[in-house]
C-alpha angles and dihedrals in degrees: 000000000000118000121189120193120191118200123186106229120207125209112235126214115174125186116181124182109188130180114203116192122202094021143124134199115257109232105164117086110229117247121250100040116143121229093269092051091046090057090050090048092051091046087058096045113157094006103093119087140192137178113304144125104278132085110235134199115215117193113190123184124179132172138174135175122228115253095005116119116229093005095134109119127181136193120185126184124181127181143151120265119223120198094011121159122157093232096033120132092211125080113244123238120237116219135177093018121176129195133204125180140168148105111315092224095051105049091097089060093055094252103139140098123247130192124178093190112053116163110223123188122189126197126182107206094193122035114244092014120122090216108108134186113223129198120183127185122181144141114224129196123220109201092188093057094030092228141108128229132201119229124202113171129176123177144135123236144162116260113229127182117225126175117236094250091057097053118114121224089259091053094048105275121139098257125120118327096231091056088061095081103061142011120266114261 
């Protein structure tokens, strides 16, 4: 008996703009990671956060194409926000931003781009609105491919504030390393 099942696949594009108060970027690799875990940690450099004293901006972009194997792509940018206040009329400045990008299924092989100097510009088109326009410019290095890549991103998203303890691994919480490369389904 032959059974054919047709599923309609949907492309997913996710853009998350998260403000995390009372946080800091984790920079020290934990001890005791095996080689596989070390590669995952490095692929996520500058994107994990914990309790601290800064206000951070986490930009998380994820896309995948229906029916295409290994099409999941991620871009993560994390930086510190200066002059941020939820009801402020001014647009905050993003400093010390880092970017990581690659194929979600290949991070463990070392195939990803890293930049420790991403330029992030924020613009609030309507005062008091949580909609924000984001522009990111960076050049990332891929040590696996031995090549660099320019990134220019421009998108609009809704700012949402999430405390450190509520962040998923994808968003920058301290959950499992593999969960860092895509949102939970």
